[in-house]
Coordinates of C-alpha atoms and ligand atoms in Angstrom, one line a residue:
X1 CA 27.6 -8.0 -15.8
X2 CA 25.9 -4.8 -16.4
X3 CA 27.2 -1.7 -16.4
X4 CA 25.1 2.0 -16.1
X5 CA 26.7 5.6 -16.5
X6 CA 26.2 6.9 -13.2
X7 CA 27.0 9.8 -12.2
X8 CA 28.2 11.1 -8.8
X9 CA 25.4 13.4 -7.4
X10 CA 22.3 12.1 -9.6
X11 CA 19.7 12.7 -7.5
X12 CA 17.1 9.8 -6.2
X13 CA 14.2 11.8 -7.3
X14 CA 15.4 12.2 -10.5
X15 CA 15.8 8.7 -10.4
X16 CA 13.1 6.6 -8.3
X17 CA 9.7 6.1 -9.9
X18 CA 6.6 5.9 -7.5
X19 CA 5.6 2.0 -8.8
X20 CA 5.8 -0.3 -5.5
X21 CA 8.1 -3.1 -7.0
X22 CA 11.8 -3.2 -8.2
X23 CA 10.6 -1.3 -10.9
X24 CA 10.5 1.4 -8.9
X25 CA 14.3 1.1 -9.7
X26 CA 13.9 1.0 -13.6
X27 CA 16.3 3.4 -14.5
X28 CA 19.4 1.2 -12.8
X29 CA 17.8 -1.5 -14.0
X30 CA 18.9 -3.7 -17.7
X31 CA 15.3 -3.2 -19.6
X32 CA 14.8 -0.4 -22.3
X33 CA 11.1 -0.2 -22.4
X34 CA 8.7 -0.2 -19.6
X35 CA 6.2 -1.9 -22.0
X36 CA 8.5 -5.2 -21.4
X37 CA 8.6 -4.4 -18.0
X38 CA 6.7 -7.9 -16.5
X39 CA 5.6 -7.8 -13.1
X40 CA 4.0 -9.6 -10.1
X41 CA 4.6 -7.2 -7.6
X42 CA 7.5 -8.0 -6.7
X43 CA 9.8 -6.5 -4.6
X44 CA 8.9 -3.4 -1.5
X45 CA 9.4 -6.4 0.3
X46 CA 9.5 -5.5 4.8
X47 CA 12.2 -4.6 6.8
X48 CA 11.1 -6.1 9.4
X49 CA 12.7 -5.7 13.6
X50 CA 13.0 -9.2 15.4
X51 CA 12.9 -7.0 18.4
X52 CA 11.8 -10.2 21.0
X53 CA 14.9 -12.5 19.6
X54 CA 16.6 -9.4 20.0
X55 CA 15.9 -9.0 23.8
X56 CA 16.1 -12.7 24.7
X57 CA 19.7 -13.0 23.4
X58 CA 20.7 -9.5 24.2
X59 CA 21.5 -8.0 20.4
X60 CA 21.3 -4.4 20.4
X61 CA 19.4 -4.7 16.6
X62 CA 18.0 -7.9 14.2
X63 CA 16.6 -6.4 11.5
X64 CA 15.0 -9.1 8.6
X65 CA 14.4 -7.9 5.0
X66 CA 11.5 -10.7 4.4
X67 CA 11.5 -12.1 1.3
X68 CA 8.3 -14.1 1.7
X69 CA 6.3 -11.5 0.8
X70 CA 7.7 -11.4 -3.2
X71 CA 5.0 -13.2 -5.8
X72 CA 6.0 -17.1 -5.7
X73 CA 6.8 -16.8 -1.9
X74 CA 10.7 -16.6 -2.5
X75 CA 13.6 -12.8 -3.6
X76 CA 13.1 -15.1 -6.9
X77 CA 10.9 -13.2 -8.6
X78 CA 13.1 -10.3 -8.4
X79 CA 15.7 -11.6 -10.7
X80 CA 13.3 -13.4 -12.8
X81 CA 10.8 -10.3 -13.4
X82 CA 13.8 -8.8 -14.8
X83 CA 14.8 -11.8 -16.8
X84 CA 11.3 -12.6 -18.1
X85 CA 11.5 -8.8 -18.9
X86 CA 14.7 -9.3 -20.8
X87 CA 13.4 -12.2 -22.9
X88 CA 10.7 -9.8 -24.0
X89 CA 12.8 -7.7 -24.7
X90 CA 14.9 -9.8 -27.0
X91 CA 11.2 -11.3 -28.4
X92 CA 12.4 -14.5 -27.1
X93 CA 9.5 -17.5 -27.1
X94 CA 10.9 -19.8 -24.8
X95 CA 12.9 -19.9 -21.2
X96 CA 14.4 -22.7 -19.2
X97 CA 16.2 -23.0 -16.0
X98 CA 18.0 -25.5 -13.7
X99 CA 16.7 -25.4 -9.9
X100 CA 16.5 -25.9 -6.5
X101 CA 13.0 -25.3 -6.7
X102 CA 12.1 -21.3 -6.0
X103 CA 13.5 -19.8 -9.2
X104 CA 12.0 -22.8 -11.1
X105 CA 8.7 -21.6 -9.8
X106 CA 9.6 -18.4 -10.5
X107 CA 10.4 -18.6 -14.1
X108 CA 6.9 -20.7 -14.7
X109 CA 5.0 -17.8 -13.1
X110 CA 6.7 -14.3 -14.9
X111 CA 6.7 -16.6 -18.0
X112 CA 3.4 -17.3 -17.9
X113 CA 2.5 -13.7 -17.4
X114 CA 4.5 -12.4 -20.4
X115 CA 3.1 -15.4 -22.3
X116 CA 6.3 -18.0 -22.9
X117 CA 6.8 -21.4 -22.8
X118 CA 8.7 -22.4 -20.0
X119 CA 10.7 -25.1 -19.0
X120 CA 12.0 -26.2 -15.1
X121 CA 14.5 -28.8 -14.1
X122 CA 13.9 -29.8 -10.8
X123 CA 15.8 -32.4 -8.3
X124 CA 13.8 -35.3 -8.0
X125 CA 13.9 -35.0 -4.3
X126 CA 12.3 -31.2 -4.2
X127 CA 9.2 -30.9 -2.0
X128 CA 6.0 -31.8 -4.4
X129 CA 5.0 -27.8 -3.4
X130 CA 7.9 -27.0 -6.0
X131 CA 6.5 -29.1 -8.6
X132 CA 3.2 -28.6 -8.1
X133 CA 3.2 -24.9 -8.7
X134 CA 5.5 -24.9 -11.8
X135 CA 2.8 -27.1 -13.6
X136 CA -0.1 -24.8 -12.6
X137 CA 1.7 -22.2 -14.0
X138 CA 1.3 -24.4 -17.4
X139 CA 5.5 -25.0 -17.5
X140 CA 7.2 -28.3 -18.7
X141 CA 8.7 -30.1 -15.4
X142 CA 11.8 -31.9 -15.8
X143 CA 12.8 -34.6 -12.8
X144 CA 16.6 -35.2 -12.4
X145 CA 18.2 -37.6 -10.2
X146 CA 20.3 -35.5 -8.7
X147 CA 21.4 -31.7 -7.8
X148 CA 21.2 -28.8 -9.2
X149 CA 24.4 -29.1 -11.2
X150 CA 23.0 -32.2 -12.1
X151 CA 20.3 -30.4 -13.8
X152 CA 22.4 -27.9 -15.5
X153 CA 23.8 -30.8 -17.4
X154 CA 20.2 -32.1 -18.4
X155 CA 19.9 -27.8 -19.2
X156 CA 22.8 -27.4 -21.3
X157 CA 21.6 -30.7 -23.1
X158 CA 18.2 -29.7 -24.3
X159 CA 19.5 -26.2 -25.1
X160 CA 22.7 -27.3 -27.4
X161 CA 20.8 -25.4 -30.5
X162 CA 19.6 -22.3 -28.6
X163 CA 15.9 -22.9 -28.5
X164 CA 15.4 -21.8 -24.8
X165 CA 16.4 -18.2 -22.6
X166 CA 18.7 -19.9 -20.4
X167 CA 18.6 -18.2 -17.2
X168 CA 21.1 -20.3 -15.6
X169 CA 22.1 -18.9 -11.8
X170 CA 25.1 -16.2 -13.3
X171 CA 25.1 -17.7 -16.9
X172 CA 23.2 -14.2 -17.8
X173 CA 23.6 -10.9 -16.7
X174 CA 19.8 -10.2 -16.0
X175 CA 19.2 -11.8 -13.1
X176 CA 21.5 -10.4 -10.9
X177 CA 19.8 -7.3 -11.9
X178 CA 16.7 -8.2 -10.3
X179 CA 18.4 -9.5 -6.9
X180 CA 20.0 -5.9 -6.7
X181 CA 17.2 -3.9 -5.6
X182 CA 17.2 -5.9 -2.5
X183 CA 20.1 -3.7 -2.2
X184 CA 18.5 -0.5 -3.1
X185 CA 15.1 -1.3 -1.1
X186 CA 17.6 -2.3 2.8
X187 CA 19.1 1.0 2.4
X188 CA 16.0 3.2 1.3
X189 CA 14.2 1.1 4.1
X190 CA 16.9 2.4 6.7
X191 CA 17.3 6.0 5.2
X192 CA 19.5 5.5 3.3
X193 CA 22.3 3.4 5.3
X194 CA 23.5 0.4 5.9
X195 CA 23.6 -2.1 9.0
X196 CA 26.8 -3.3 9.8
X197 CA 26.7 -6.7 9.3
X198 CA 24.6 -8.6 6.6
X199 CA 24.0 -12.3 6.6
X200 CA 22.9 -14.4 3.8
X201 CA 21.9 -18.1 2.9
X202 CA 24.3 -18.8 -0.2
X203 CA 23.7 -21.0 -2.6
X204 CA 24.0 -19.9 -6.7
X205 CA 25.0 -16.4 -5.1
X206 CA 23.4 -14.3 -6.8
X207 CA 21.7 -12.3 -3.7
X208 CA 25.1 -12.1 -2.1
X209 CA 27.3 -10.7 -4.9
X210 CA 23.7 -8.5 -6.1
X211 CA 23.3 -6.8 -2.6
X212 CA 27.1 -5.6 -3.2
X213 CA 26.6 -4.9 -6.7
X214 CA 23.8 -2.3 -5.3
X215 CA 26.2 -1.3 -2.3
X216 CA 29.0 0.2 -5.1
X217 CA 26.5 1.6 -7.6
X218 CA 25.0 3.6 -4.3
X219 CA 28.3 4.7 -3.5
X220 CA 29.2 5.7 -6.8
X221 CA 25.7 7.5 -7.0
X222 CA 26.9 9.5 -3.7
X223 CA 23.7 7.9 -2.3
X224 CA 25.5 6.5 0.4
X225 CA 28.7 6.6 2.4
X226 CA 31.2 5.2 5.0
X227 CA 31.6 1.4 5.4
X228 CA 29.9 -1.1 3.3
X229 CA 28.4 -4.0 5.4
X230 CA 30.6 -6.9 6.1
X231 CA 28.4 -9.9 4.3
X232 CA 28.8 -12.9 5.6
X233 CA 27.3 -16.5 3.4
X234 CA 25.6 -19.0 5.2
X235 CA 26.0 -22.1 4.1
X236 CA 24.6 -26.0 4.9
X237 CA 26.8 -28.8 6.3
X238 CA 26.0 -31.0 3.6
X239 CA 26.7 -28.5 0.9
X240 CA 29.3 -26.1 1.7
X241 CA 31.1 -25.3 -1.1
X242 CA 32.7 -21.8 -0.2
X243 CA 33.8 -23.3 2.9
X244 CA 35.6 -25.3 1.1
X245 CA 37.1 -23.6 -1.4
X246 CA 38.2 -20.8 1.4
X247 CA 39.8 -23.8 2.9
X248 CA 41.8 -25.8 0.4
X249 CA 41.0 -23.0 -2.2
X250 CA 42.8 -24.8 -5.4
X251 CA 41.8 -28.2 -5.3
X252 CA 38.7 -28.3 -3.1
X253 CA 36.6 -29.7 -6.4
X254 CA 38.4 -32.6 -6.4
X255 CA 37.5 -33.6 -2.6
X256 CA 34.2 -32.0 -2.6
X257 CA 31.1 -34.5 -1.6
X258 CA 27.7 -32.8 -1.4
X259 CA 24.8 -34.0 -0.8
X260 CA 20.7 -32.6 -0.3
X261 CA 19.9 -30.6 2.5
X262 CA 16.3 -29.0 4.0
X263 CA 17.8 -26.2 2.8
X264 CA 16.8 -26.9 -1.0
X265 CA 18.3 -23.7 -2.3
X266 CA 21.9 -24.5 -0.3
X267 CA 22.1 -27.5 -2.2
X268 CA 24.3 -25.5 -5.3
X269 CA 27.7 -28.0 -5.1
X270 CA 29.9 -26.0 -7.6
X271 CA 28.3 -22.4 -8.4
X272 CA 29.4 -20.8 -11.2
X273 CA 29.9 -17.4 -9.4
X274 CA 32.4 -18.7 -6.5
X275 CA 35.0 -16.5 -7.7
X276 CA 33.1 -13.6 -7.5
X277 CA 31.1 -14.9 -3.8
X278 CA 34.4 -15.0 -2.5
X279 CA 35.6 -11.1 -3.6
X280 CA 32.7 -10.3 -1.6
X281 CA 33.3 -11.5 1.4
X282 CA 37.2 -10.9 1.4
X283 CA 36.2 -7.6 0.3
X284 CA 33.7 -6.4 2.6
X285 CA 35.5 -8.5 5.8
X286 CA 33.2 -10.8 5.8
X287 CA 33.2 -15.1 6.2
X288 CA 31.7 -18.0 6.0
X289 CA 29.3 -19.8 8.6
X290 CA 28.5 -23.5 8.2
X291 CA 25.2 -24.9 9.5
X292 CA 23.5 -28.7 10.0
X293 CA 19.9 -29.3 9.2
X294 CA 18.9 -29.9 12.9
X295 CA 20.1 -26.7 14.0
X296 CA 18.2 -25.1 10.8
X297 CA 15.2 -27.0 12.0
X298 CA 15.8 -25.3 15.8
X299 CA 16.0 -21.8 14.3
X300 CA 13.2 -22.5 12.2
X301 CA 11.0 -23.0 15.2
X302 CA 12.3 -20.8 17.5
X303 CA 11.8 -17.9 15.2
X304 CA 8.1 -19.4 14.7
X305 CA 7.4 -19.6 18.2
X306 CA 9.1 -16.0 19.0
X307 CA 8.4 -13.7 16.3
X308 CA 5.4 -15.2 14.7
X309 CA 7.1 -15.7 11.3
X310 CA 7.3 -19.4 9.5
X311 CA 10.8 -18.2 7.7
X312 CA 12.4 -20.3 4.7
X313 CA 15.2 -23.3 6.0
X314 CA 17.7 -20.5 4.2
X315 CA 16.6 -17.8 6.0
X316 CA 16.1 -19.6 9.4
X317 CA 20.1 -20.9 8.6
X318 CA 21.1 -17.8 9.0
X319 CA 19.6 -17.0 12.6
X320 CA 21.7 -20.1 13.7
X321 CA 25.1 -18.3 11.3
X322 CA 24.5 -15.3 13.6
X323 CA 24.1 -17.5 17.0
X324 CA 27.3 -19.2 16.6
X325 CA 29.1 -16.1 14.8
X326 CA 28.6 -14.1 17.9
X327 CA 29.6 -17.0 19.9
X328 CA 32.7 -17.0 18.7
X329 CA 33.5 -13.8 18.8
X330 CA 33.3 -12.9 14.7
X331 CA 30.2 -10.5 16.0
X332 CA 29.3 -8.2 18.5
X333 CA 25.8 -7.9 19.9
X334 CA 25.6 -4.2 19.6
X335 CA 26.2 -4.0 15.9
X336 CA 23.4 -3.7 14.2
X337 CA 22.6 -7.0 11.9
X338 CA 20.6 -8.2 8.8
X339 CA 19.6 -11.4 8.2
X340 CA 18.1 -12.6 4.9
X341 CA 14.7 -14.1 4.8
X342 CA 15.1 -15.6 1.2
X343 CA 11.6 -17.2 1.0
X344 CA 8.9 -18.5 2.4
X345 CA 9.0 -21.5 5.2
X346 CA 5.4 -22.7 4.4
X347 CA 6.5 -24.4 0.8
X348 CA 9.0 -26.9 3.1
X349 CA 6.7 -28.2 5.5
X350 CA 7.1 -31.9 3.6
X351 CA 11.1 -31.3 5.0
X352 CA 10.3 -30.2 8.3
Ligands
PLP1 C1 14.8 -19.7 -0.4 C2 16.0 -19.6 -1.1 N1 17.0 -19.1 -0.4 C3 18.4 -19.7 -0.9 C4 18.8 -19.6 -1.7 C5 20.2 -19.3 -2.4 O1 20.2 -18.3 -3.8 P1 21.5 -17.6 -4.9 O2 21.4 -19.7 -5.6 O3 20.7 -16.6 -5.6 O4 22.6 -18.3 -3.7 C6 17.9 -20.2 -2.8 C7 18.1 -20.6 -4.2 O5 17.3 -21.5 -4.5 C8 16.3 -20.2 -2.3 O6 15.4 -21.2 -2.5

């Protein structure tokens, strides 16, 4: 992980730039030379209020951090902007990634902008738009019959000679730094305050871990005070390794049988960052919630009809999880709640 020399009391005016992207937080990101920043205008996404759903179900306040506004339509743009910028700083020419879909498109786009070669390894059963966008951005696309863990094996085999800059989730520290900017933005959009609860659709977990890292950095800087949000990971019932790890701890992997889900980004059977995710959940007094594909579709349609937003199935899962957690009295309707919509729903029509 990247650590910074943060001093308590450093003023926001000294640190924040006036760029309308994640590069507003450039001093808190690990790219040294501004000429290496590869930007497509990522970040600075809206914090919407789901007032129709709040009224309908009696919530005080539900925010939606809407990451569908990012280049390539997902929050993956933040991490890939930083990782590809760093690859440029390291003078690397070729990048590779295993992906459930969105990270591949984002990497391909940032490599195109940086003039680098991109190789994307993706499960064969991914909606075709995720494949087509990679090809349009000029990437080499390799399809694998399996889930993202099988794609990761393929990447390791292809990169045995370290020919590529490998941006596999959490195997390098830079994507996490890009993702953490969501945490800074949320605090800034709420007037340097945070909600009581955050629900995040967790696959490999960079968003969850990144948000938490941002909150801790902001505490160190003295930009926020008080209790940090309780962090809830939302998973698909087809692939819920965090729940398995929490329930069976040590030997969960031997009994675990994952399968694909319509929320492609949640099909991450053996996340490399499991321990870090568990630590965030424990430290924040949060939890995990499992939602099945049928419920995800119900949630997605309800948000479209009620709020006028076609969000990703991953994002829709957080809305269904909120209902479940309220029914189980884990979360109160009176708390301030933030759902993360990690991507656009427009790429998933084939799944619906
Ligand atoms: C739309 C969407 N949401 C959530 C996730 C999960 O993200 P992470 O692996 O960073 O936890 C992904 C990953 O592909 C995704 O594409």
